[in-house]
Short mmCIF file of C-alpha atoms in Angstrom, two decimals:
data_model
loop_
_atom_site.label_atom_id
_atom_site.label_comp_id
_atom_site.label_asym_id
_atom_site.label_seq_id
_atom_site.Cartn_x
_atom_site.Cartn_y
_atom_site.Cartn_z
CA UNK F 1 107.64 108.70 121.86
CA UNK F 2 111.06 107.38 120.33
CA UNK F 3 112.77 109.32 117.56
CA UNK F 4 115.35 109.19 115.21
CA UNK F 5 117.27 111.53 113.78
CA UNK F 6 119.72 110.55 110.11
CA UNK F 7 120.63 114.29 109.44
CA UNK F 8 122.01 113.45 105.99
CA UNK F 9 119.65 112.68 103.39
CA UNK F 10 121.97 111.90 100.68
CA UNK F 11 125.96 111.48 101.21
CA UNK F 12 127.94 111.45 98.41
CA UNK F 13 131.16 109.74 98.44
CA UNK F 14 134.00 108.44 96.40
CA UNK F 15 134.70 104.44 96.49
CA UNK F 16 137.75 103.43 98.21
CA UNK F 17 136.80 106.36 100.79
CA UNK F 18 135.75 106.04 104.22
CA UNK F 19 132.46 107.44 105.28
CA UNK F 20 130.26 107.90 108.22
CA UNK F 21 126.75 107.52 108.72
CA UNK F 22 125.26 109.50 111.25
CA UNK F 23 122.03 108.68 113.65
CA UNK F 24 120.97 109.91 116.91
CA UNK F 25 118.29 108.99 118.53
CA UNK F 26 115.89 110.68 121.46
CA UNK F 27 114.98 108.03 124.36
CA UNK F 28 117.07 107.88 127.08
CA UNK F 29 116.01 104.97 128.73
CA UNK F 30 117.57 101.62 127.71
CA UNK F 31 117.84 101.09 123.92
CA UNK F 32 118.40 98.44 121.38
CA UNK F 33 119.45 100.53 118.01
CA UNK F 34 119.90 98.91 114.39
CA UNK F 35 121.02 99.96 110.95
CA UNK F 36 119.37 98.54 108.18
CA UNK F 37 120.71 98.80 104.46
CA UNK F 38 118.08 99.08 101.16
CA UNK F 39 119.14 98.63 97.72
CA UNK F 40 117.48 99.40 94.92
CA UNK F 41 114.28 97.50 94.51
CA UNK F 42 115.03 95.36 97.62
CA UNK F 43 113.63 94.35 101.26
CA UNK F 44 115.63 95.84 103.81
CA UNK F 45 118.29 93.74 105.00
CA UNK F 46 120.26 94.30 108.73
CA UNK F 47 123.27 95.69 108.73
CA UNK F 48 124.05 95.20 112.57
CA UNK F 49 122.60 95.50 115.68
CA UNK F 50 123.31 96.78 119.66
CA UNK F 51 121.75 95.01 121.88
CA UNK F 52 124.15 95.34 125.08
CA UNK F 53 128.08 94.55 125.47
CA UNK F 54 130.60 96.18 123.25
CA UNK F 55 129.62 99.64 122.24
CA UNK F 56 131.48 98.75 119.12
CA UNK F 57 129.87 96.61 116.77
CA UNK F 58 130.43 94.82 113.61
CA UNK F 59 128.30 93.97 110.85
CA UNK F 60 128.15 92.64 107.40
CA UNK F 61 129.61 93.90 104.34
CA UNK F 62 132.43 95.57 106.60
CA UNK F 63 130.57 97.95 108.16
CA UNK F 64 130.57 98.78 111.75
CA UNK F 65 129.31 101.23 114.13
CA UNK F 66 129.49 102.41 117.19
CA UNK F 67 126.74 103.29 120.21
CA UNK F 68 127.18 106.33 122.25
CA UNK F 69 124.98 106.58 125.17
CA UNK F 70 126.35 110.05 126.39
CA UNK F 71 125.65 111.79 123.01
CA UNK F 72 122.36 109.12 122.20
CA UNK F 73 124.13 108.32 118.81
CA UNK F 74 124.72 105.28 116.64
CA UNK F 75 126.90 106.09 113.66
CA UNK F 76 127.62 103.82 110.83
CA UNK F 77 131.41 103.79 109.34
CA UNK F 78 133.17 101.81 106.89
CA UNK F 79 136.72 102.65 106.18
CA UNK F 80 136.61 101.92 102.44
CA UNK F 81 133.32 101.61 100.57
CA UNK F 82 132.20 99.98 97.05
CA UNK F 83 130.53 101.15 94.00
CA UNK F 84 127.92 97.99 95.81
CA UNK F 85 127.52 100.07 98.81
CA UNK F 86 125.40 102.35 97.28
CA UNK F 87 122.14 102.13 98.57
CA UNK F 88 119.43 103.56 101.10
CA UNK F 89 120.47 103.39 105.02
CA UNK F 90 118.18 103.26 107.81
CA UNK F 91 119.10 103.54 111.61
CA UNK F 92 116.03 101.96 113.99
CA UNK F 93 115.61 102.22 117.92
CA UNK F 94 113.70 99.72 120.34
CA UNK F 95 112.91 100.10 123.58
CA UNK F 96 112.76 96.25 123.40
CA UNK F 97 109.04 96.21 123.11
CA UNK F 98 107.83 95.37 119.40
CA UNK F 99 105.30 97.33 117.59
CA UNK F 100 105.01 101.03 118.18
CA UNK F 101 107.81 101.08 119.67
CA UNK F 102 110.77 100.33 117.08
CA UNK F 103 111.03 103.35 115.28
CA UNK F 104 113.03 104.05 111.83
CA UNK F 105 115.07 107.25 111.09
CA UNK F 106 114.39 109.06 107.63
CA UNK F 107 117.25 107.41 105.74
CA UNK F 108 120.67 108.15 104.34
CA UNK F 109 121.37 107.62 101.20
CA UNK F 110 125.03 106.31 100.20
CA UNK F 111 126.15 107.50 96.61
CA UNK F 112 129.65 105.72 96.16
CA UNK F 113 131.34 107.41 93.20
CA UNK F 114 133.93 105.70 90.84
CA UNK V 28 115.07 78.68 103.78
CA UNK V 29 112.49 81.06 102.20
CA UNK V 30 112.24 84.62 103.15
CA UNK V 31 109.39 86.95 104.15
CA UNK V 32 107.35 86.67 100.65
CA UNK V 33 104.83 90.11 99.91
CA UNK V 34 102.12 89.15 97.24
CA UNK V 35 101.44 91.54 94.77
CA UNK V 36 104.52 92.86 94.06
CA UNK V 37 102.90 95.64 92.71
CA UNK V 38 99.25 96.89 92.74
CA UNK V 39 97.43 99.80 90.93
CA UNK V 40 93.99 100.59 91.93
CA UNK V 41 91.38 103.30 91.81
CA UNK V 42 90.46 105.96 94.38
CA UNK V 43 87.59 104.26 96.34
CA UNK V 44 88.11 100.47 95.57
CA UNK V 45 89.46 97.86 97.88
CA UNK V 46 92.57 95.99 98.24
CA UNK V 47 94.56 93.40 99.81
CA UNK V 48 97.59 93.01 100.54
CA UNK V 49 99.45 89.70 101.39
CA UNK V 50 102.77 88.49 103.83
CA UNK V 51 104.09 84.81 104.32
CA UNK V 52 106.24 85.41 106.82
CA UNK V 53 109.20 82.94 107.60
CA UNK V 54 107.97 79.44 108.83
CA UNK V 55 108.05 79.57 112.90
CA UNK V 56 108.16 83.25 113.04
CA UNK V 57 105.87 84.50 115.73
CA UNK V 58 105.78 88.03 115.37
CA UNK V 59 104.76 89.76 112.46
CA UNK V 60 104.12 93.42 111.09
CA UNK V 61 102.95 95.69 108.68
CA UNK V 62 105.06 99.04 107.65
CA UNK V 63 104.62 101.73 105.28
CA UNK V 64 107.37 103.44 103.37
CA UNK V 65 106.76 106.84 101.30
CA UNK V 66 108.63 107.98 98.98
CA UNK V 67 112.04 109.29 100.53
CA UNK V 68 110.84 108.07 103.86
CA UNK V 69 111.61 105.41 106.51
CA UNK V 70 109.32 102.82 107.70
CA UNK V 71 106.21 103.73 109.43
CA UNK V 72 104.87 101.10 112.11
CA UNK V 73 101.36 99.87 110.95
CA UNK V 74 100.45 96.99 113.33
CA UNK V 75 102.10 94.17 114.91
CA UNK V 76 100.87 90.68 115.88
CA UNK V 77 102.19 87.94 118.19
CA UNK V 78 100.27 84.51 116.62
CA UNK V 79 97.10 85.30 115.87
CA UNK V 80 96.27 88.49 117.60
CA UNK V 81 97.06 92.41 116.93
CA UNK V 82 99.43 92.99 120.04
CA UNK V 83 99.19 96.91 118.92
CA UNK V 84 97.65 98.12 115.74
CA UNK V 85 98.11 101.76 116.91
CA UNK V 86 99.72 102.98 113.64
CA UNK V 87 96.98 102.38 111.70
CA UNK V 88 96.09 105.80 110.20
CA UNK V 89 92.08 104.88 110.28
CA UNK V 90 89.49 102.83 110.26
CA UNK V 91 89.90 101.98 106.59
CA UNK V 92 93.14 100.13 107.52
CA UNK V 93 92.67 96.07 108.70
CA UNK V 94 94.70 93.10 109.37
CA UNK V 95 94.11 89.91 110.15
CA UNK V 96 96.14 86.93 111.11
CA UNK V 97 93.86 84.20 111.19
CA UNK V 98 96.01 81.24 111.94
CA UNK V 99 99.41 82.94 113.28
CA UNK V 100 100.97 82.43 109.73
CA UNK V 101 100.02 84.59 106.78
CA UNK V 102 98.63 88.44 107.05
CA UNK V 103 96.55 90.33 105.16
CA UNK V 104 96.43 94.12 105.04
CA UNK V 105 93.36 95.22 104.07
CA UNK V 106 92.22 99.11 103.07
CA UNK V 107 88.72 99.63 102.15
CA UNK V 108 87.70 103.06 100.12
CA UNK V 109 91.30 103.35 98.99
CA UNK V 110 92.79 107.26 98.44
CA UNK V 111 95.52 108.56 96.66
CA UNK V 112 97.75 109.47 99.95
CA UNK V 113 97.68 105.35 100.64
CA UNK V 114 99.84 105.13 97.57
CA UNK V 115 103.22 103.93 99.15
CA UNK V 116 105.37 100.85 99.49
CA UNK V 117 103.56 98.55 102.34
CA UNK V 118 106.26 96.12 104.02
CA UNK V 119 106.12 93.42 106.17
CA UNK V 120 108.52 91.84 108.57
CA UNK V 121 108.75 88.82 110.64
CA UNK V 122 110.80 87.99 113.89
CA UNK V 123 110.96 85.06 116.25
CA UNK V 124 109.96 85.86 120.02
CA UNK V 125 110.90 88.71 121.82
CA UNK V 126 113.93 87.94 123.94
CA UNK V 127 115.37 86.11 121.69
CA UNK V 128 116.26 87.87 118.59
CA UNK V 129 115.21 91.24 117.76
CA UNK V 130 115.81 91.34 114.11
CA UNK V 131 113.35 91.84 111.78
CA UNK V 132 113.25 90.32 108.58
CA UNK V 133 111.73 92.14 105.52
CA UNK V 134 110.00 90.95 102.58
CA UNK V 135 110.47 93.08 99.30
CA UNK V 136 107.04 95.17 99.99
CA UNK V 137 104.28 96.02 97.86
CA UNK V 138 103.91 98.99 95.94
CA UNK V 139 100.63 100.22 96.03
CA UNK V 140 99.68 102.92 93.56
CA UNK V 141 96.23 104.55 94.09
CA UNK V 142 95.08 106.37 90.21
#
């Protein structure tokens, strides 16, 4: 079984600073891998996705992140985050099969400071 | 066009009664499924259904859990003899067919809250 690993609970930073989100994630067989943000009170919303192609991808909002194969990660980085940013953040792996199979990570939460 | 819409919003019940749990899923979405999010948790797979029928309801925790899909459109989540552990956010999430988009789209969730 899939797994997902979002070793910081809570990350604290201040706004105008860059910050890194960090996921890894345990199959090593082909992988589709997501981020999904959650503010307060709200659905979950995608951030970005990998599917295949550029191991650097873009999302909304400014964020982007990048997929590692060699080190089975898929951080999250923006390089200058908004008091709006602050919210829950979920990396998610597929192994392109629906149900069981797309797994979500613990979440991060993002605490942008003034 | 209209999202994923959850119906209640919220729900308190007592140990041992029954509830349901609604999703109207975006129009022409094919897929649909059921989470469940505890408190400083991620998602937790619950079922899934292509049109009308459970393509894998393994995360169901028991046989108290149910869904149904009658006509490929709206869900219901069902849990009979309800306990306090069910109390959690249940979510549900809509895609199009495999192969062509794997995004999920959420619906704000219903917070269940089991006295």
């Amino acid at each position: 079984a899939q797994s997902v690993t979002q070793l910081d609970s809570q990350v604290p930073v201040f706004e105008e600073a860059p910050v890194e989100l960090r996921c890894n994630y345990s199959s090593s067989v082909s992988v589709y891998l997501f981020w999904y943000v959650q503010y307060p009170n709200q659905g979950l919303q995608l951030l970005l996705k990998y599917l295949s192609g550029s191991t650097l991808v873009k999302g909304i909002n400014g964020f982007e992140a990048e997929f590692n194969k060699s080190q089975t990660s898929f951080h999250l980085r923006k390089p200058s985050v908004h008091i709006s940013d602050t919210a829950e953040y979920f990396c998610a792996v597929s192994d392109g099969n629906y149900g069981q199979n797309f797994v979500f990570g613990p979440g991060t939460r993002l605490s942008v400071l003034p | 066009g209209a999202g994923v819409s959850q119906t209640p919003s919220n729900k308190v019940t007592e140990k041992g009664k029954y509830v349901e749990l609604r999703c109207d899923p975006i129009s022409g979405h094919t897929a649909l499924y059921w989470y469940r999010q505890s408190l400083g948790q991620g998602p937790e797979f619950l079922i899934y259904f292509q049109g009308t029928g459970a393509a894998d309801d393994s995360g169901l925790p028991n046989d108290r859990f149910f869904a149904v899909r009658p006509e490929g459109s709206v869900s219901t989540l069902k849990i009979q003899r309800t306990e306090r552990g069910d109390s959690a956010v249940y979510l549900c999430a809509s895609s199009s067919e495999p192969g062509v988009s794997y995004e999920q789209y959420f619906g704000p969730g219903t917070r269940l809250t089991v006295t």
